[in-house]
CSV table of N, CA and C in Angstrom, one decimal:
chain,number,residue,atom,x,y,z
N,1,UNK,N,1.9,-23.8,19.3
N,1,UNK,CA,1.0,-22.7,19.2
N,1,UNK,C,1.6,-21.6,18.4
N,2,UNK,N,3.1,-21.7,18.6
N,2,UNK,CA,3.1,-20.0,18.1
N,2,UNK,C,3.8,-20.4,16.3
N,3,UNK,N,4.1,-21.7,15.7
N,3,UNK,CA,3.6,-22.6,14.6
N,3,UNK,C,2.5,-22.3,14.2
N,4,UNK,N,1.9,-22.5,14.7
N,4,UNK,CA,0.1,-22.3,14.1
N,4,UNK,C,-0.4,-21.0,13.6
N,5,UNK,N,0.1,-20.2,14.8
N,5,UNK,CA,-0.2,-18.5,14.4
N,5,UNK,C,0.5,-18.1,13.5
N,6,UNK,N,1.9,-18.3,13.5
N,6,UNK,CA,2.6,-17.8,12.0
N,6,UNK,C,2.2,-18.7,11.1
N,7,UNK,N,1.5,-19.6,10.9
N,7,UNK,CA,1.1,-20.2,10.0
N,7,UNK,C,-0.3,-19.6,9.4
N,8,UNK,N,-0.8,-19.4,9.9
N,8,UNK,CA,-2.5,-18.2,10.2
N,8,UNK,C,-1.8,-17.0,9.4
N,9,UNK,N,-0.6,-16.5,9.9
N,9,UNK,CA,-0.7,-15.0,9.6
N,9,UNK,C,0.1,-15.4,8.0
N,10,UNK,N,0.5,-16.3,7.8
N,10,UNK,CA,1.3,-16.1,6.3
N,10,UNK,C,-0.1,-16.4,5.3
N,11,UNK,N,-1.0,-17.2,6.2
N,11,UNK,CA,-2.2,-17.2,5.5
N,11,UNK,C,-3.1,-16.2,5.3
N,12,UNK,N,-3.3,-15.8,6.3
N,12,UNK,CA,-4.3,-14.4,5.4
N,12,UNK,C,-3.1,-13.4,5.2
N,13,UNK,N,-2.1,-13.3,4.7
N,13,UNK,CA,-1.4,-12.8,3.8
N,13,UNK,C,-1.3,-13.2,2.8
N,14,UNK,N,-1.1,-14.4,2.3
N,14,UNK,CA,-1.1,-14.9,1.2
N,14,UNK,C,-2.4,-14.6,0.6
N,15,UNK,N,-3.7,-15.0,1.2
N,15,UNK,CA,-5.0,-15.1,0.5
N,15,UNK,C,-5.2,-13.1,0.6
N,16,UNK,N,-4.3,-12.5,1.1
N,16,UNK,CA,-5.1,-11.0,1.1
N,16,UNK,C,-4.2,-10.4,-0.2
N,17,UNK,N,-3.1,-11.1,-0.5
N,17,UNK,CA,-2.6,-10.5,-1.8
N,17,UNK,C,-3.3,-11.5,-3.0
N,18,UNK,N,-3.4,-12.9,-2.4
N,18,UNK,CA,-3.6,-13.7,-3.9
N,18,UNK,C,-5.2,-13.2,-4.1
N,19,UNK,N,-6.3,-12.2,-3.6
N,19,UNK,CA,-6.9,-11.9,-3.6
N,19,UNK,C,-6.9,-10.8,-4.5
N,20,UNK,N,-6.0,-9.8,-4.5
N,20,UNK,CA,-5.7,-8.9,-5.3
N,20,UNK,C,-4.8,-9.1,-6.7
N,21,UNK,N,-4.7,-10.2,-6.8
N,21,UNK,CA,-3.4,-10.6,-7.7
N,21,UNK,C,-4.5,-11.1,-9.5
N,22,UNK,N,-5.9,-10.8,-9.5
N,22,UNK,CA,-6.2,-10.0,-10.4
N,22,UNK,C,-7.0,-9.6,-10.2
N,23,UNK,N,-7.7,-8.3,-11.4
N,23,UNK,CA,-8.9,-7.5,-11.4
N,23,UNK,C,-9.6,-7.9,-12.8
N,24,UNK,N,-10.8,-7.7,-12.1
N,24,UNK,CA,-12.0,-8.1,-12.6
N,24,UNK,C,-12.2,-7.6,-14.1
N,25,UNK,N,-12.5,-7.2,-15.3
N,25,UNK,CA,-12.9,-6.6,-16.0
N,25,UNK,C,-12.0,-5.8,-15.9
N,26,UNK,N,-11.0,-6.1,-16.2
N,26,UNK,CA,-9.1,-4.9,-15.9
N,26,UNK,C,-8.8,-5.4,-17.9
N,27,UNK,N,-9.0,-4.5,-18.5
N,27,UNK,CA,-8.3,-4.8,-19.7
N,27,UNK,C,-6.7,-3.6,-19.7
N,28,UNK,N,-6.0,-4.2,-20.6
N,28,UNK,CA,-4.6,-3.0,-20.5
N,28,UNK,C,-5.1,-2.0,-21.0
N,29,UNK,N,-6.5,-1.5,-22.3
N,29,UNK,CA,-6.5,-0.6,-22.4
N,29,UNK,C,-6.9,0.2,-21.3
N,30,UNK,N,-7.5,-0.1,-20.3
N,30,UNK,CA,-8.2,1.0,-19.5
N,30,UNK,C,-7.0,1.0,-18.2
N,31,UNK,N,-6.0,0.9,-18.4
N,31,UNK,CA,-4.7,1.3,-17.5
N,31,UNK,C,-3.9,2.2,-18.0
N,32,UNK,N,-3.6,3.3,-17.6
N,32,UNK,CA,-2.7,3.8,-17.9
N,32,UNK,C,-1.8,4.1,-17.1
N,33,UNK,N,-0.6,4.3,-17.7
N,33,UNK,CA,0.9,3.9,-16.7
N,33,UNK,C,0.9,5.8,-16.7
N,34,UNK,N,1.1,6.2,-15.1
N,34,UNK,CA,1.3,7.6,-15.1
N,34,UNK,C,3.0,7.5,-14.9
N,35,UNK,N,3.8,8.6,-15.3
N,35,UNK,CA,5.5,8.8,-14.7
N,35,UNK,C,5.4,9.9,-14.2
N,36,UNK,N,5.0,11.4,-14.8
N,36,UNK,CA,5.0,12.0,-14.4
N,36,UNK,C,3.8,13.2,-14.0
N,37,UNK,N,2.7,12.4,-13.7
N,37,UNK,CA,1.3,13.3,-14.0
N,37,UNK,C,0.7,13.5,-12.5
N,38,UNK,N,-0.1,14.3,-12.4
N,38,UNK,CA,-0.9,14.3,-10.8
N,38,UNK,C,-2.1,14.6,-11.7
N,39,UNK,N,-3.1,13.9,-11.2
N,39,UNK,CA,-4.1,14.2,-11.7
N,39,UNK,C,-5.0,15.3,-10.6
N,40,UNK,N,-4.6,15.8,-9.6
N,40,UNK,CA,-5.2,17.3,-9.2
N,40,UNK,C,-4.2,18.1,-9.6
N,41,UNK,N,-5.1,19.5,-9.5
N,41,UNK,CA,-4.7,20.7,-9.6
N,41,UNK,C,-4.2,21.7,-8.0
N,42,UNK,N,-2.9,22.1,-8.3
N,42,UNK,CA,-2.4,22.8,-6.7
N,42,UNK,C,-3.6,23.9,-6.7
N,43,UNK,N,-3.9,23.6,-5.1
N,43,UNK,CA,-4.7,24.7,-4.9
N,43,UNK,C,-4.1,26.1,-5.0
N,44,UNK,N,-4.9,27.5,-5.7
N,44,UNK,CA,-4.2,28.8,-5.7
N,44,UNK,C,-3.9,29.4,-4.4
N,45,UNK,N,-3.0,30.0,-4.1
N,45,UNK,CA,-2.7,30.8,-2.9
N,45,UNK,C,-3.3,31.6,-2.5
N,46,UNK,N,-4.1,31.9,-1.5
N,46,UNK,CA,-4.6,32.6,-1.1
N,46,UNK,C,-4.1,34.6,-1.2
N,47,UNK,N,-4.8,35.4,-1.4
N,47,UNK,CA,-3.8,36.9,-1.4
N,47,UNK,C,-3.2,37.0,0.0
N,48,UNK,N,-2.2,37.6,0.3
N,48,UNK,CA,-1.6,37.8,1.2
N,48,UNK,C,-2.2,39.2,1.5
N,49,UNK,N,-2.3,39.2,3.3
N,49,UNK,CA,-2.3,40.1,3.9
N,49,UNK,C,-1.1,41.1,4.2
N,50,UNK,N,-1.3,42.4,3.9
N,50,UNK,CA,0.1,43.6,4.1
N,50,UNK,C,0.6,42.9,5.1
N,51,UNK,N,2.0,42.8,4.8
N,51,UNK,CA,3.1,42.5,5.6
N,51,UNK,C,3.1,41.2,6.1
N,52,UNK,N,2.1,40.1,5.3
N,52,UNK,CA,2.9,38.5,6.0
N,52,UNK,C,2.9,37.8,4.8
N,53,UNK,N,3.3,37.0,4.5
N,53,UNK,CA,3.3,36.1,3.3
N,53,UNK,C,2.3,34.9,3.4
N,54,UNK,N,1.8,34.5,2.0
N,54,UNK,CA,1.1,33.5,1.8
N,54,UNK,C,1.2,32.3,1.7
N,55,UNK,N,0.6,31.1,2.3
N,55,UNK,CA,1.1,29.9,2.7
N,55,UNK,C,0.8,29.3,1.4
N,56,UNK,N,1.1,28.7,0.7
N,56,UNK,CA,1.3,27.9,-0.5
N,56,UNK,C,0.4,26.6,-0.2
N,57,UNK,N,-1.0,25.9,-0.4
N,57,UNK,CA,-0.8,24.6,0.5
N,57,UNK,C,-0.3,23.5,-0.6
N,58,UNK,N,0.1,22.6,0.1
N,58,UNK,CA,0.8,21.6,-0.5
N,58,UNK,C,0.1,20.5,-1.4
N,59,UNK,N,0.3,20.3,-2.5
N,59,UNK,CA,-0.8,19.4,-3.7
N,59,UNK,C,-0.7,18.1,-3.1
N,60,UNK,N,-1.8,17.3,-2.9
N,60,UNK,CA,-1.9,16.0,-2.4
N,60,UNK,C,-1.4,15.0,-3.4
N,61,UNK,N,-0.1,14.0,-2.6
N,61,UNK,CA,0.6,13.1,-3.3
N,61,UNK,C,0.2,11.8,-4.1
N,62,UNK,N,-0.7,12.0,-4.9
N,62,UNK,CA,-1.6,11.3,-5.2
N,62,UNK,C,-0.9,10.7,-6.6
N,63,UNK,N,0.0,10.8,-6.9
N,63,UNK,CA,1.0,10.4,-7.9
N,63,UNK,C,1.5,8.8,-7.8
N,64,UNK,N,2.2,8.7,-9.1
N,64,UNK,CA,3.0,7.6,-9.3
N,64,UNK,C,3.8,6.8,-8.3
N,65,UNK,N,4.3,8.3,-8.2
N,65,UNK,CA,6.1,8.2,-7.4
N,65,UNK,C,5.4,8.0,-5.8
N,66,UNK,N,4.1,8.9,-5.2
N,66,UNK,CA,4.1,8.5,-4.1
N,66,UNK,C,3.5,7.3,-3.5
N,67,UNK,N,2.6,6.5,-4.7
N,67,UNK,CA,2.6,5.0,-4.8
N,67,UNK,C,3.4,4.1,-4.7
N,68,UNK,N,3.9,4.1,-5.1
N,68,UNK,CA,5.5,3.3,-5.4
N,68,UNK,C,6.0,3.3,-4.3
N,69,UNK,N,6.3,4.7,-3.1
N,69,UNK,CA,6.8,4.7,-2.1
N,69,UNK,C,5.8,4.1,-1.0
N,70,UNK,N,4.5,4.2,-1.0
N,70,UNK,CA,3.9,3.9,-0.1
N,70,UNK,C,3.5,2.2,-0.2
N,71,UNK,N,3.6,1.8,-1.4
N,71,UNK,CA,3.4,0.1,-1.5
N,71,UNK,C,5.0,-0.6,-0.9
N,72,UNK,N,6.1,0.2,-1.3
N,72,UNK,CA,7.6,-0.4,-0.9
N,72,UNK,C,7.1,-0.5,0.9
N,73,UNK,N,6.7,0.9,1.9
N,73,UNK,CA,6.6,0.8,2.9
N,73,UNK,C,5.6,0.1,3.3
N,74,UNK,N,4.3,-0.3,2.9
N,74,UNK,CA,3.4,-1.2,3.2
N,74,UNK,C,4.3,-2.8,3.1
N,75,UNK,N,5.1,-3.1,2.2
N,75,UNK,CA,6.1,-4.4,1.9
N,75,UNK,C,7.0,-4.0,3.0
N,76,UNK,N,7.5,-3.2,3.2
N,76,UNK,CA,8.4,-3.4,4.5
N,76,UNK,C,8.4,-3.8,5.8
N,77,UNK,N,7.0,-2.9,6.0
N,77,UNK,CA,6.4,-2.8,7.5
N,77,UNK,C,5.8,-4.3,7.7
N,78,UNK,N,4.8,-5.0,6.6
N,78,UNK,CA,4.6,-6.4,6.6
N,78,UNK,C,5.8,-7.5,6.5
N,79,UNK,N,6.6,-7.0,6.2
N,79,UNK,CA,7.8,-8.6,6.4
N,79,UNK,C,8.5,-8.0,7.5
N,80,UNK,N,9.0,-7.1,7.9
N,80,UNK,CA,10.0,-6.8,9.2
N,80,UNK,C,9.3,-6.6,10.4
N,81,UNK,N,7.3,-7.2,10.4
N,81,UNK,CA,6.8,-7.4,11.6
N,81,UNK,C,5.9,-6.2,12.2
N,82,UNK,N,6.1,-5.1,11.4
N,82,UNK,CA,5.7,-4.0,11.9
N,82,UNK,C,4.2,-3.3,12.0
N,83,UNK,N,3.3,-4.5,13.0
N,83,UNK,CA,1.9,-4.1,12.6
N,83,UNK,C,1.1,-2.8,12.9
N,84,UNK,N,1.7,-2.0,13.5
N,84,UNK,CA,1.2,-0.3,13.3
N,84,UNK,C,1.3,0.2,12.2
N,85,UNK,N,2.8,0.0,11.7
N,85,UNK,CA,3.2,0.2,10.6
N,85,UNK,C,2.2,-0.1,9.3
N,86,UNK,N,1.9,-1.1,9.4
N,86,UNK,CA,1.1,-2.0,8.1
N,86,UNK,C,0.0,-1.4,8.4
N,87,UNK,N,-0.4,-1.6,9.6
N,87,UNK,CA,-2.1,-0.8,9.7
N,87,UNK,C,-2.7,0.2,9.0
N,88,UNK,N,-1.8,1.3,9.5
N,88,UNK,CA,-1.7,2.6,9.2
N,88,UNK,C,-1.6,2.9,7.6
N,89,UNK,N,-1.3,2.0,6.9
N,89,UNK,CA,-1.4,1.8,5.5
N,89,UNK,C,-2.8,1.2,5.3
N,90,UNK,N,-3.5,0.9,5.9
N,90,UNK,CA,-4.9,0.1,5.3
N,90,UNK,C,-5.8,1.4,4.6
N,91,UNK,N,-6.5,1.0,4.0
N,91,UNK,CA,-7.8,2.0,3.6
N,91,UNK,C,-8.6,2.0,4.6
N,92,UNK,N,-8.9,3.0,4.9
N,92,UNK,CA,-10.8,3.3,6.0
N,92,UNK,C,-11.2,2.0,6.0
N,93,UNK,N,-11.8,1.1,4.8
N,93,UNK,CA,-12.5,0.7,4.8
N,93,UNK,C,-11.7,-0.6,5.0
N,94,UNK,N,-10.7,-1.1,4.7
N,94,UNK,CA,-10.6,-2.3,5.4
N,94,UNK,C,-10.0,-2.0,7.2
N,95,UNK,N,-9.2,-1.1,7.3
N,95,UNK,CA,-9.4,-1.2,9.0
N,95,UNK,C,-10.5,-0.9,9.1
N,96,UNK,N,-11.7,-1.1,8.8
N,96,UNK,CA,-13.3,-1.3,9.5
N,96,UNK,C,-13.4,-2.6,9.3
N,97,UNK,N,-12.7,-3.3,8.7
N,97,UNK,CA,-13.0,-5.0,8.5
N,97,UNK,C,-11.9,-5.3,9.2
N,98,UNK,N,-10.6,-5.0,9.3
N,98,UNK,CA,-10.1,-5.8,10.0
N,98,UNK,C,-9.7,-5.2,11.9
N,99,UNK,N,-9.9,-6.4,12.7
N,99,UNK,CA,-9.2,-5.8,14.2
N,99,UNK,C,-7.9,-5.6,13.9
N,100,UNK,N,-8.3,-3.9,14.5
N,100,UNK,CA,-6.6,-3.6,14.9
N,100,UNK,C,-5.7,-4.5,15.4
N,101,UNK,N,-6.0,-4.9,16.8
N,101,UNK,CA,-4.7,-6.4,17.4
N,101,UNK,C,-4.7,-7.2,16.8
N,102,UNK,N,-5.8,-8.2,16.1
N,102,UNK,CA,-5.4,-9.0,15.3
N,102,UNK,C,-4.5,-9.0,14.6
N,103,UNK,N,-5.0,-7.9,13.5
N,103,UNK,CA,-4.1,-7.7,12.3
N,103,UNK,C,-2.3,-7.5,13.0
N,104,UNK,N,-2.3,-6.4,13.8
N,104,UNK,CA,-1.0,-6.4,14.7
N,104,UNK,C,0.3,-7.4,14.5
N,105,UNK,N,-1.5,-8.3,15.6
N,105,UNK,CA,-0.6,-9.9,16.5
N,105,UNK,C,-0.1,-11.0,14.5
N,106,UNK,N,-0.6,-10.8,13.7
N,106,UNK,CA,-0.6,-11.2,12.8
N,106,UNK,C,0.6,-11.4,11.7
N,107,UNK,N,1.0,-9.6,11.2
N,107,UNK,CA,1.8,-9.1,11.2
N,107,UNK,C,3.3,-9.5,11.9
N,108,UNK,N,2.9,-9.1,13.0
N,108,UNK,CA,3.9,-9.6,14.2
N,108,UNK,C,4.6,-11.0,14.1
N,109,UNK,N,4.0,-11.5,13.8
N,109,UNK,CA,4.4,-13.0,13.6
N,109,UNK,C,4.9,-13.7,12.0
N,110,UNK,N,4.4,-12.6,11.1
N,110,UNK,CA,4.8,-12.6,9.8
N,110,UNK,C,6.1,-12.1,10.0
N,111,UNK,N,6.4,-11.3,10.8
N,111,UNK,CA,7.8,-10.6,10.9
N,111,UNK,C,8.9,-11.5,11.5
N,112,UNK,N,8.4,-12.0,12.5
N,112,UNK,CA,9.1,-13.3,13.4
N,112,UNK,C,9.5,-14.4,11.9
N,113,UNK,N,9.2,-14.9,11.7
N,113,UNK,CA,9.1,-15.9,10.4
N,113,UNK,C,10.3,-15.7,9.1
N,114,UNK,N,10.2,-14.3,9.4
N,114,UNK,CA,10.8,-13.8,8.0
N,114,UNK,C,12.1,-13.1,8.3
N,115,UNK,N,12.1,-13.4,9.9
N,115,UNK,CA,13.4,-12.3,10.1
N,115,UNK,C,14.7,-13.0,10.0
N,116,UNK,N,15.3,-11.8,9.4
N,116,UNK,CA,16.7,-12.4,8.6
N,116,UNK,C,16.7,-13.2,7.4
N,117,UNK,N,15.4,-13.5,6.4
N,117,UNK,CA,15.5,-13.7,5.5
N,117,UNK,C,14.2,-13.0,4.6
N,118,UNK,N,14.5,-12.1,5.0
N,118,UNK,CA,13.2,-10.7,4.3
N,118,UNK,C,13.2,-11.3,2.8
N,119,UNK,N,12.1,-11.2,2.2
N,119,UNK,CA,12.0,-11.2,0.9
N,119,UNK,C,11.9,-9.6,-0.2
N,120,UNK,N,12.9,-9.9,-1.1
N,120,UNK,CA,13.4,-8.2,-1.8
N,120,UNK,C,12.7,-7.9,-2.7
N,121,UNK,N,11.8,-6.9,-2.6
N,121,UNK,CA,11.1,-6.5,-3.8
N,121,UNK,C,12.4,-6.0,-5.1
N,122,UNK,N,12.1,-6.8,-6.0
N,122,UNK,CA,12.8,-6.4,-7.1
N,122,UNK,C,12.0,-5.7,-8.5
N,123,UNK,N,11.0,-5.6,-9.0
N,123,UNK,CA,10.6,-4.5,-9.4
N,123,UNK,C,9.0,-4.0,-8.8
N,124,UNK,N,8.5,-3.1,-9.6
N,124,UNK,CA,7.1,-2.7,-9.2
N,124,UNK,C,7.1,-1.2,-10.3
N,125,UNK,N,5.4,-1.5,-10.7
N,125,UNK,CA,5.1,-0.5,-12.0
N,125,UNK,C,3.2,-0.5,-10.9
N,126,UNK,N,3.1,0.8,-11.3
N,126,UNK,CA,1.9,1.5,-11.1
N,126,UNK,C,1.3,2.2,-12.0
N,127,UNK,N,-0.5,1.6,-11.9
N,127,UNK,CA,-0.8,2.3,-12.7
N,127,UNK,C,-1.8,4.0,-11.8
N,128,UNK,N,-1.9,5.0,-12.1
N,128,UNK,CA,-3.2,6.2,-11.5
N,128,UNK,C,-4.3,6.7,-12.0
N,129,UNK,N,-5.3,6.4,-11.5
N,129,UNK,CA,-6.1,7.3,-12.1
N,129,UNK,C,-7.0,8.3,-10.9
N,130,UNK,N,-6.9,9.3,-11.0
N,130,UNK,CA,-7.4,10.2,-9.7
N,130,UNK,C,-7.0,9.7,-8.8
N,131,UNK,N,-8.1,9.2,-7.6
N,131,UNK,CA,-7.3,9.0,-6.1
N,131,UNK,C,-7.5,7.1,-6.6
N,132,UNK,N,-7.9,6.8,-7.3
N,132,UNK,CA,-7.3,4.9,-7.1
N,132,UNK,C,-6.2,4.7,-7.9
N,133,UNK,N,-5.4,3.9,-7.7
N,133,UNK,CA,-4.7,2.9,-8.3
N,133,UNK,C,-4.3,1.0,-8.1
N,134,UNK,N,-3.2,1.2,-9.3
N,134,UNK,CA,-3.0,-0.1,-8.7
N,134,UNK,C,-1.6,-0.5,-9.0
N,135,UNK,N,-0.9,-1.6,-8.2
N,135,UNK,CA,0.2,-2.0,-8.3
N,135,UNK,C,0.6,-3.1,-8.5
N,136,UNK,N,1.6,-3.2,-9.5
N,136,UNK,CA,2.1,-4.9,-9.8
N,136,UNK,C,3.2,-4.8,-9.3
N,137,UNK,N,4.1,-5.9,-8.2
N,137,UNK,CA,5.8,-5.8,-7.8
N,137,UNK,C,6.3,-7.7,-8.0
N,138,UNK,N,7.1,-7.6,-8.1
N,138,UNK,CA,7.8,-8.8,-7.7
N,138,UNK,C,8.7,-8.4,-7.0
N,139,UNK,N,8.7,-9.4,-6.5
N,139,UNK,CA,10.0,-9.8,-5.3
N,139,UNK,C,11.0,-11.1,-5.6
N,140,UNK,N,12.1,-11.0,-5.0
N,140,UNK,CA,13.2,-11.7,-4.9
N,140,UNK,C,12.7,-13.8,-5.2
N,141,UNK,N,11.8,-13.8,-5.2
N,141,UNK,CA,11.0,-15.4,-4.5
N,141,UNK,C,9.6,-15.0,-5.3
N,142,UNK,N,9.0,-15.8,-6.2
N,142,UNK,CA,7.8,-15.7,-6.9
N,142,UNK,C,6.7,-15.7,-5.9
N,143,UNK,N,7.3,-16.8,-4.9
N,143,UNK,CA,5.5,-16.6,-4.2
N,143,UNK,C,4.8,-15.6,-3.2
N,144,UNK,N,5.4,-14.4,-3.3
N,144,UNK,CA,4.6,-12.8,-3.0
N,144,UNK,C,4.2,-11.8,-3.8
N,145,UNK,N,5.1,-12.2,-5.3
N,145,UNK,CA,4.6,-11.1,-6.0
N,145,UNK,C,3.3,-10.9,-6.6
N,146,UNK,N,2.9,-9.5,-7.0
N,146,UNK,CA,1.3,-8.9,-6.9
N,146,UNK,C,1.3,-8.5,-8.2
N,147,UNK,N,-0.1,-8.6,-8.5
N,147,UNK,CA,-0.6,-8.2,-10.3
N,147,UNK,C,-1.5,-7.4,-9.6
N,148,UNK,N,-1.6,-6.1,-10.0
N,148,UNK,CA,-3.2,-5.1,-10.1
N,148,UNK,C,-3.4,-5.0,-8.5
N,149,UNK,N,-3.0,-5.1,-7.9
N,149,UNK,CA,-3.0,-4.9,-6.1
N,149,UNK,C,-4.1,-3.6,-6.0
N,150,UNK,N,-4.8,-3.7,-5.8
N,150,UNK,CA,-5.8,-2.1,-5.3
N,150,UNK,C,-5.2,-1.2,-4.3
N,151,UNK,N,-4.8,0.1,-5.1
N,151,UNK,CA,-4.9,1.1,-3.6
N,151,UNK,C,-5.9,2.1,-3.4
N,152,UNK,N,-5.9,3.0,-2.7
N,152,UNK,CA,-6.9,4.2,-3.2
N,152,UNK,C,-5.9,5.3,-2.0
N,153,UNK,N,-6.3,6.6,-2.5
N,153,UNK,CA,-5.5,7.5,-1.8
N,153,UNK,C,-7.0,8.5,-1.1
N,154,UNK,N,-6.4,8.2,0.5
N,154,UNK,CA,-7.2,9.2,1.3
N,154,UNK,C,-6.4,9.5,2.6
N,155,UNK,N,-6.9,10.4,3.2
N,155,UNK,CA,-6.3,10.9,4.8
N,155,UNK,C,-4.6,11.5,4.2
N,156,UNK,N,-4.6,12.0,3.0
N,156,UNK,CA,-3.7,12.8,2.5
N,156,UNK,C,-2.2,11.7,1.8
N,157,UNK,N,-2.6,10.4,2.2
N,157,UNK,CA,-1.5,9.3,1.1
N,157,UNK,C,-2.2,8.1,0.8
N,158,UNK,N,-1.3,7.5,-0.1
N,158,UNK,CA,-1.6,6.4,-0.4
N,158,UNK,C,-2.2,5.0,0.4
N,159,UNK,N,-3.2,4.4,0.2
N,159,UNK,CA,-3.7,3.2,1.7
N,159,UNK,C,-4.1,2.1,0.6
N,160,UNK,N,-3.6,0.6,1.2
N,160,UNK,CA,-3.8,-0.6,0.5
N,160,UNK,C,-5.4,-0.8,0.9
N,161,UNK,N,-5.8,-1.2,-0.4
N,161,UNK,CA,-7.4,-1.1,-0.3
N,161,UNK,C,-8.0,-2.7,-1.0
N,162,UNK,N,-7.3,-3.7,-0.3
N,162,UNK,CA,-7.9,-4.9,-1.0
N,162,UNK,C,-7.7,-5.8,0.8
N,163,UNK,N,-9.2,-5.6,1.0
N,163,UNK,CA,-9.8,-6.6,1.9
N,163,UNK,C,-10.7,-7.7,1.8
């Protein structure tokens, strides 16, 4: 039985990335590779009232760099088993498609499978445009790596958005 389920969970992992591994009507022109751009603008500071200072708020990390970081942690949390972890990276709209425990128990067993022989992301390039992007990575072993992976950025970071 528990053969079967890690067998299940490497499967809709495999089919939820080979799913994303291309896009539709994706030509290279209409990609462009951001390094150092945000495409919002920091909100202005409010005036300060006599005698307290003005809270600055913080520009949403809707960037390159914080893609990059959030797809490495989405890759970690899915091979080292970690189904909160992975969750919490979904888009709105796929944790509306997918059960929380499922996905979990899923996860969970993808982690069992792989422990002690994690597979190493060895590169990854992102493209942004406003709040979507996308991600290409390989890893250590061809058969994980991702072409054009969908993200979209909401609830203030980056969330994998191919369900």
């Amino acid at each position: 039985m528990k053969k079967l389920i890690a067998l299940l969970a490497v499967g809709v992992f495999l089919m939820g990335f080979a799913a994303c591994g291309s896009s539709s009507g994706s030509t290279a022109s209409q990609q462009v590779q951001t390094k150092s751009q945000s495409s919002t603008e920091q909100p202005k500071p409010s005036p300060a009232r006599s005698g307290s200072k003005a809270a600055v708020p913080k520009a949403p990390e809707n960037n390159a760099d914080a893609l990059k970081t959030a797809v490495k942690q989405y890759s970690d949390a899915f091979f080292n088993g970690s189904g909160m972890g992975a969750y919490a990276l979904l888009s709105q709209r796929c944790q509306a498609v997918n059960d929380e425990a499922t996905f979990e128990t899923s996860v969970v067993a993808v982690g069992q499978q792989y422990k002690g022989a994690l597979p190493v992301m060895t590169s990854i390039s992102v493209n942004v445009t406003g709040n979507t992007g996308t991600a290409t990575y390989s890893y250590d072993r061809g058969d994980f790596d991702q072409a054009n992976q969908p993200w979209t950025f909401e609830r203030g970071g980056w969330k994998y958005n191919q369900c």
